[in-house]
Amino acid sequence: MGSFCHAPLFFLLLIVGCSARALYPLPSRRNDRNRQPLQTFRPYNIAHRGSNGEIPEETAAAYMRAIEEGADFIESDILSSKDGVLICFHDVNLDDTTDIAMHKEFFDRKRTYEVQGDNITGYFTVDFTIEELKSLRVKQRYHFRDQQYNGKFPIITFEEFISIALDAPRVVGIYPEIKNPVFINQHVRWSGGKKFEDKFVETLEKYGYKGSYLSKQWLKQPVFIQSFAPTSLTYISNLTDVPKIFLIDDTTMPTQDTNQSFWEITSDKYLDFIKEYVVGIGPWKDTLVTASDNYLQTPTDLVARAHTHNLQVHPYTFRNENQFLHFNFSEDPYNEYKYWMHTIGVDGLFTDFTGSLHQYQEWASPFPSDEEDAYKLLDKIVSMITKFKH
């Protein structure tokens, strides 16, 4: 991949941060006939909160970088502001990944709320208007990652996130999560008695996201909806036919809305139930292959059982750093990708390092011969036309 060009990106993000109007796909940018389609012949490369191994998570810059690096889908967590604007942000509180501590004007906003059974104290997105949230700047979550972009990028809205995908030079899917729906529905009110889930689906439909998995409409604008909350997924099944993914947490964590155990929601009986509402599951990868002393043990049968129920498996989260790599892989993320795709047989991977996964897949499983030949022919035609013009 080419080197990261700082100046144009900063200029574009300056426009994004300062613009008062919402960003929409520009008609001049939409020429779907010339956009390379989504690949569907190998596991999906899902940019977890963008390319956040390089650039602070959930920012326009992280998503744009992920598209540059070859992501099939850009993934985002969707929360809400106090005034009901959907935003891209992972934590319900702002403390860990923004500069909220530098804003003295907000010191009186600190609150303690119950979130998934735990009391958490901090500054919460639901206590700030979208204008106030836009005044904050995002920072890198992990201290061992590049800190040079801290304080440069604002929080973006769900609509801005969608615009980034639709304006990409090729077809790029989106993979938004209905984040903490129980908490959001407790603290935010929309007109007409609508819920977080209603607002979420309305936004997708506003931008043309619809259609079942691999349908013509879906392939034009690919999307997966994800959530850890099974009741949210069943609720929105009555609102949209786009494919949905049921996220599965660590074995010790119950579901946030039904308080079901890991063992119940991964049973054959439950997989048979949930497949009526979802096309796949998104488990934490250490629940698929458990670890001991940082060595992976014998794989569980969850992937095989999910596939028996015709469910895809998209585990999370793959990271390049040594502290996240099990010793089995000799501190080599490519060995980890090889194991999960070719030994375990997953259908997609959430990664913080989109470029690494894309490069591995290009080397290990390039385009099928007929598709590759077609692109080579197009390259030759372009080359001939260019020479003729000059």
Coordinates of C-alpha atoms in Angstrom, one line a residue:
M1 CA 0.0 0.0 0.0
G2 CA 1.1 3.6 -0.5
S3 CA 2.5 5.7 2.3
F4 CA 0.0 7.8 4.4
C5 CA -0.2 11.3 3.0
H6 CA -0.8 13.6 6.0
A7 CA -1.6 17.0 4.4
P8 CA -4.6 16.1 2.2
L9 CA -6.1 14.1 5.0
F10 CA -5.7 16.8 7.6
F11 CA -7.2 19.4 5.1
L12 CA -10.2 17.1 4.5
L13 CA -10.7 16.5 8.2
L14 CA -10.5 20.2 8.9
I15 CA -13.4 20.7 6.5
V16 CA -15.3 17.9 8.1
G17 CA -14.7 19.3 11.6
C18 CA -15.7 22.8 10.7
S19 CA -18.6 22.2 8.4
A20 CA -22.0 23.1 10.0
R21 CA -24.1 21.0 7.6
A22 CA -24.4 17.2 7.6
L23 CA -22.3 15.4 5.0
Y24 CA -24.2 13.6 2.3
P25 CA -23.0 11.5 -0.7
L26 CA -22.4 13.9 -3.5
P27 CA -24.0 13.0 -6.9
S28 CA -20.7 13.8 -8.7
R29 CA -19.0 11.1 -6.6
R30 CA -21.5 8.4 -7.3
N31 CA -20.7 6.3 -10.4
D32 CA -21.5 2.8 -9.3
R33 CA -20.8 1.3 -12.7
N34 CA -17.1 2.0 -12.3
R35 CA -16.8 1.1 -8.6
Q36 CA -15.1 -2.2 -7.9
P37 CA -17.6 -4.5 -6.2
L38 CA -17.4 -6.0 -2.7
Q39 CA -15.4 -9.2 -2.7
T40 CA -17.3 -12.2 -1.4
F41 CA -15.0 -15.1 -2.1
R42 CA -12.8 -14.9 1.1
P43 CA -13.4 -13.9 4.7
Y44 CA -14.4 -10.3 5.2
N45 CA -11.8 -7.8 6.4
I46 CA -13.7 -5.7 9.0
A47 CA -12.0 -2.5 10.1
H48 CA -12.7 -2.5 13.8
R49 CA -13.6 1.1 14.7
G50 CA -11.6 2.0 11.5
S51 CA -7.9 1.4 11.3
N52 CA -7.6 2.3 14.9
G53 CA -4.2 0.6 15.4
E54 CA -2.8 3.6 13.6
I55 CA -5.3 6.4 14.1
P56 CA -7.6 7.1 17.1
E57 CA -10.7 5.0 16.9
E58 CA -14.1 5.9 15.4
T59 CA -12.7 9.0 13.7
A60 CA -13.2 9.9 10.0
A61 CA -9.4 9.6 9.5
A62 CA -9.4 6.1 10.9
Y63 CA -12.2 5.0 8.6
M64 CA -10.7 6.7 5.6
R65 CA -7.3 5.0 6.3
A66 CA -9.1 1.6 6.6
I67 CA -10.6 2.1 3.1
E68 CA -7.2 3.0 1.7
E69 CA -5.8 -0.2 3.2
G70 CA -8.4 -2.5 1.6
A71 CA -11.2 -3.0 4.2
D72 CA -14.3 -4.7 3.0
F73 CA -16.4 -3.2 5.8
I74 CA -15.8 -0.3 8.2
E75 CA -17.2 -1.0 11.7
S76 CA -18.6 1.5 14.1
D77 CA -20.3 1.6 17.5
I78 CA -23.4 3.8 17.5
L79 CA -24.4 5.8 20.6
S80 CA -26.5 8.9 21.0
S81 CA -26.1 12.5 22.2
K82 CA -28.4 14.1 24.7
D83 CA -30.4 15.7 21.9
G84 CA -30.9 12.4 20.0
V85 CA -28.2 12.6 17.3
L86 CA -26.5 9.3 16.6
I87 CA -22.7 9.3 16.9
C88 CA -19.8 6.9 16.3
F89 CA -18.3 6.2 19.7
H90 CA -17.5 3.0 21.6
D91 CA -17.8 3.9 25.3
V92 CA -21.0 5.3 26.9
N93 CA -18.6 7.6 28.8
L94 CA -16.1 10.0 27.3
D95 CA -13.3 9.7 29.7
D96 CA -10.9 7.3 28.1
T97 CA -10.8 8.4 24.4
T98 CA -11.5 12.2 24.4
D99 CA -10.0 15.3 25.9
I100 CA -13.0 15.9 28.1
A101 CA -10.7 16.4 31.1
M102 CA -9.3 19.5 29.5
H103 CA -12.8 21.2 29.2
K104 CA -13.4 23.0 32.5
E105 CA -16.8 24.2 31.2
F106 CA -18.0 20.6 31.5
F107 CA -16.7 19.7 35.0
D108 CA -20.2 19.8 36.5
R109 CA -21.4 17.1 34.0
K110 CA -19.8 14.1 35.9
R111 CA -22.4 11.5 36.7
T112 CA -22.7 8.0 38.1
Y113 CA -24.9 5.6 36.1
E114 CA -25.5 1.9 36.1
V115 CA -24.3 0.3 32.9
Q116 CA -24.8 -3.4 32.4
G117 CA -25.1 -4.0 36.2
D118 CA -22.0 -1.9 37.1
N119 CA -22.0 1.6 38.6
I120 CA -19.7 3.8 36.4
T121 CA -18.7 7.4 37.1
G122 CA -17.6 9.7 34.4
Y123 CA -18.8 12.0 31.6
F124 CA -21.5 10.3 29.5
T125 CA -22.5 11.0 25.9
V126 CA -26.1 11.2 26.8
D127 CA -25.5 14.3 29.0
F128 CA -24.0 16.3 26.0
T129 CA -25.6 17.9 23.0
I130 CA -24.1 17.1 19.6
E131 CA -22.7 20.6 19.5
E132 CA -20.9 20.0 22.8
L133 CA -19.7 16.6 21.7
K134 CA -18.3 18.1 18.5
S135 CA -16.1 20.5 20.6
L136 CA -14.2 17.5 22.0
R137 CA -11.3 15.8 20.4
V138 CA -10.5 12.1 20.3
K139 CA -7.3 10.5 21.5
Q140 CA -5.7 7.0 21.1
R141 CA -7.0 4.4 23.6
Y142 CA -3.8 2.5 24.1
H143 CA -0.6 4.2 25.3
F144 CA 1.7 1.9 23.3
R145 CA 0.2 3.1 20.0
D146 CA 1.0 6.2 17.9
Q147 CA 0.0 9.3 19.9
Q148 CA 0.7 11.9 17.2
Y149 CA -3.0 12.2 16.2
N150 CA -4.3 12.9 19.7
G151 CA -6.5 16.0 19.8
K152 CA -6.7 16.4 16.0
F153 CA -10.1 14.8 15.2
P154 CA -13.6 15.3 16.4
I155 CA -16.4 12.8 17.2
I156 CA -18.4 12.1 14.0
T157 CA -22.1 11.3 13.5
F158 CA -23.6 8.1 12.2
E159 CA -24.5 10.0 9.0
E160 CA -21.0 11.3 8.5
F161 CA -19.7 7.7 8.9
I162 CA -22.2 6.5 6.2
S163 CA -21.1 9.3 3.9
I164 CA -17.4 8.1 4.2
A165 CA -18.4 4.6 3.0
L166 CA -20.7 5.8 0.2
D167 CA -18.0 8.2 -1.1
A168 CA -15.4 5.5 -1.3
P169 CA -13.9 4.8 -4.7
R170 CA -15.0 1.2 -4.5
V171 CA -17.9 -0.5 -2.8
V172 CA -17.2 -0.5 1.0
G173 CA -19.7 -2.0 3.4
I174 CA -20.7 -0.6 6.8
Y175 CA -20.9 -2.7 10.0
P176 CA -22.6 -0.5 12.7
E177 CA -23.3 -1.8 16.2
I178 CA -26.4 -0.9 18.2
K179 CA -24.3 0.0 21.3
N180 CA -25.7 -0.4 24.8
P181 CA -29.4 0.0 23.7
V182 CA -30.8 -0.6 27.2
F183 CA -28.8 2.4 28.6
I184 CA -29.5 4.6 25.6
N185 CA -33.2 3.9 25.7
Q186 CA -33.2 4.8 29.4
H187 CA -31.6 8.2 29.0
V188 CA -32.5 9.5 25.5
R189 CA -36.0 10.3 24.2
W190 CA -37.1 10.7 20.6
S191 CA -40.3 12.2 19.4
G192 CA -43.3 9.9 18.8
G193 CA -42.3 7.4 21.4
K194 CA -39.6 6.0 19.1
K195 CA -36.7 3.9 20.4
F196 CA -32.9 3.9 19.7
E197 CA -33.5 1.0 17.4
D198 CA -36.1 2.9 15.4
K199 CA -33.8 5.9 14.9
F200 CA -30.9 3.6 14.0
V201 CA -32.9 1.8 11.2
E202 CA -34.4 5.1 9.9
T203 CA -30.9 6.4 9.4
L204 CA -29.9 3.4 7.4
E205 CA -33.0 3.6 5.3
K206 CA -32.5 7.3 4.6
Y207 CA -29.3 6.4 2.8
G208 CA -30.7 3.4 0.9
Y209 CA -29.4 0.5 3.0
K210 CA -31.8 -2.4 2.5
G211 CA -32.0 -5.9 1.2
S212 CA -31.2 -9.4 2.4
Y213 CA -27.7 -10.8 2.4
L214 CA -26.1 -11.0 -1.1
S215 CA -29.3 -9.5 -2.7
K216 CA -28.7 -7.1 -5.6
Q217 CA -29.5 -4.1 -3.3
W218 CA -27.3 -5.4 -0.5
L219 CA -24.3 -5.9 -2.8
K220 CA -24.7 -2.3 -4.0
Q221 CA -24.6 -1.0 -0.4
P222 CA -23.4 -3.8 1.9
V223 CA -24.3 -3.6 5.6
F224 CA -24.4 -5.8 8.7
I225 CA -26.2 -4.7 11.8
Q226 CA -24.6 -6.0 15.0
S227 CA -25.5 -6.1 18.7
F228 CA -24.8 -7.8 22.0
A229 CA -28.5 -7.4 22.8
P230 CA -30.7 -10.2 21.4
T231 CA -34.0 -8.3 22.0
S232 CA -32.7 -5.4 19.9
L233 CA -31.9 -7.7 17.1
T234 CA -35.3 -9.4 17.2
Y235 CA -37.0 -6.0 17.4
I236 CA -35.3 -4.6 14.3
S237 CA -36.0 -7.8 12.4
N238 CA -39.5 -6.3 12.1
L239 CA -38.1 -3.0 10.8
T240 CA -35.5 -4.1 8.1
D241 CA -34.4 -7.2 6.2
V242 CA -30.7 -6.3 6.2
P243 CA -28.4 -9.0 7.6
K244 CA -27.7 -9.0 11.4
I245 CA -24.9 -10.4 13.5
F246 CA -25.4 -11.5 17.2
L247 CA -22.3 -10.5 19.2
I248 CA -21.1 -12.9 21.9
D249 CA -19.1 -11.7 24.9
D250 CA -16.7 -13.5 27.2
T251 CA -18.0 -16.7 28.9
T252 CA -18.4 -14.8 32.2
M253 CA -20.6 -12.1 30.7
P254 CA -24.4 -12.5 30.5
T255 CA -26.4 -10.8 27.7
Q256 CA -27.0 -7.2 28.6
D257 CA -30.8 -7.3 28.1
T258 CA -31.9 -10.8 28.8
N259 CA -29.3 -11.9 31.3
Q260 CA -28.7 -15.2 29.5
S261 CA -25.4 -17.0 30.1
F262 CA -22.8 -17.7 27.4
W263 CA -23.6 -21.4 27.5
E264 CA -27.2 -20.8 26.8
I265 CA -26.8 -18.4 23.9
T266 CA -24.2 -20.8 22.2
S267 CA -26.3 -23.9 22.7
D268 CA -27.7 -25.6 19.6
K269 CA -31.2 -24.8 20.7
Y270 CA -30.5 -21.1 20.9
L271 CA -28.5 -21.0 17.7
D272 CA -31.5 -22.6 16.0
F273 CA -33.7 -19.9 17.5
I274 CA -31.5 -16.9 16.7
K275 CA -30.8 -18.0 13.1
E276 CA -34.4 -16.8 12.3
Y277 CA -33.2 -13.2 13.0
V278 CA -29.5 -13.2 12.2
V279 CA -27.1 -14.4 9.5
G280 CA -24.2 -14.9 11.9
I281 CA -22.5 -14.6 15.2
G282 CA -19.6 -12.3 16.3
P283 CA -17.8 -14.0 19.3
W284 CA -14.8 -12.9 21.1
K285 CA -12.1 -15.1 19.6
D286 CA -10.9 -16.6 22.9
T287 CA -14.3 -18.1 23.3
L288 CA -13.8 -20.0 20.0
V289 CA -10.3 -21.2 21.0
T290 CA -9.6 -20.9 24.7
A291 CA -6.1 -19.9 25.9
S292 CA -3.9 -21.1 28.9
D293 CA -0.7 -19.4 29.8
N294 CA -1.1 -17.4 26.6
Y295 CA -1.1 -20.6 24.4
L296 CA -4.2 -21.5 22.5
Q297 CA -5.8 -24.8 23.4
T298 CA -7.9 -27.2 21.4
P299 CA -10.6 -25.3 19.5
T300 CA -14.2 -25.5 20.7
D301 CA -16.9 -26.8 18.3
L302 CA -18.7 -23.4 18.2
V303 CA -17.6 -22.5 14.6
A304 CA -18.6 -25.9 13.3
R305 CA -21.9 -25.8 15.1
A306 CA -22.6 -22.3 13.9
H307 CA -21.9 -23.4 10.3
T308 CA -24.2 -26.4 10.8
H309 CA -27.0 -23.8 11.5
N310 CA -25.9 -21.8 8.4
L311 CA -24.6 -19.0 10.5
Q312 CA -21.4 -17.0 9.6
V313 CA -18.8 -16.5 12.3
H314 CA -17.0 -13.1 12.5
P315 CA -14.7 -13.1 15.6
Y316 CA -13.1 -10.1 17.3
T317 CA -10.6 -8.5 17.8
F318 CA -7.3 -9.1 15.9
R319 CA -4.4 -6.9 16.9
N320 CA -0.8 -6.8 15.8
E321 CA 0.9 -6.0 19.1
N322 CA 2.7 -8.8 21.0
Q323 CA 0.6 -8.4 24.1
F324 CA -2.5 -9.5 22.0
L325 CA -0.8 -12.3 20.1
H326 CA -0.8 -15.8 21.6
F327 CA 2.6 -17.5 21.8
N328 CA 1.5 -20.1 19.2
F329 CA 2.0 -17.5 16.5
S330 CA 5.6 -16.5 17.2
E331 CA 4.6 -12.8 17.5
D332 CA 3.5 -12.9 13.8
P333 CA 0.0 -11.6 13.1
Y334 CA 0.1 -13.2 9.6
N335 CA 0.5 -16.6 11.3
E336 CA -2.6 -15.7 13.4
Y337 CA -4.6 -14.8 10.4
K338 CA -3.6 -18.0 8.7
Y339 CA -4.7 -20.1 11.6
W340 CA -8.1 -18.5 12.0
M341 CA -9.0 -18.4 8.3
H342 CA -7.6 -21.8 7.2
T343 CA -7.6 -23.9 10.3
I344 CA -10.6 -22.6 12.2
G345 CA -12.5 -21.5 9.1
V346 CA -14.1 -18.2 10.1
D347 CA -16.0 -16.0 7.6
G348 CA -14.8 -12.6 8.7
L349 CA -12.4 -10.9 11.1
F350 CA -12.6 -7.7 13.1
T351 CA -9.1 -6.2 13.1
D352 CA -7.5 -3.0 14.4
F353 CA -4.9 -3.3 11.6
T354 CA -6.8 -3.5 8.3
G355 CA -3.7 -3.1 6.2
S356 CA -2.0 -6.2 7.7
L357 CA -5.1 -8.4 7.1
H358 CA -5.5 -7.1 3.6
Q359 CA -1.9 -7.7 2.7
Y360 CA -2.0 -11.2 4.1
Q361 CA -5.1 -12.0 2.1
E362 CA -3.7 -10.6 -1.1
W363 CA -0.7 -13.0 -0.7
A364 CA -2.5 -16.0 0.6
S365 CA -5.8 -15.8 -1.3
P366 CA -5.7 -13.4 -4.2
F367 CA -8.6 -12.8 -6.6
P368 CA -10.0 -15.9 -8.3
S369 CA -8.4 -16.4 -11.6
D370 CA -11.4 -15.3 -13.7
E371 CA -11.9 -12.1 -11.7
E372 CA -8.1 -11.4 -11.6
D373 CA -8.0 -11.9 -15.4
A374 CA -10.9 -9.4 -15.9
Y375 CA -9.1 -6.8 -13.8
K376 CA -5.8 -7.4 -15.7
L377 CA -7.7 -6.9 -19.0
L378 CA -9.2 -3.6 -17.7
D379 CA -5.8 -2.4 -16.7
K380 CA -4.5 -3.1 -20.2
I381 CA -7.4 -1.2 -21.8
V382 CA -6.8 1.8 -19.5
S383 CA -3.1 1.7 -20.3
M384 CA -3.8 1.6 -24.1
I385 CA -6.3 4.5 -23.8
T386 CA -3.8 6.5 -21.8
K387 CA -1.0 6.0 -24.4
F388 CA -3.4 7.0 -27.2
K389 CA -4.4 10.2 -25.4
H390 CA -0.8 11.2 -25.0

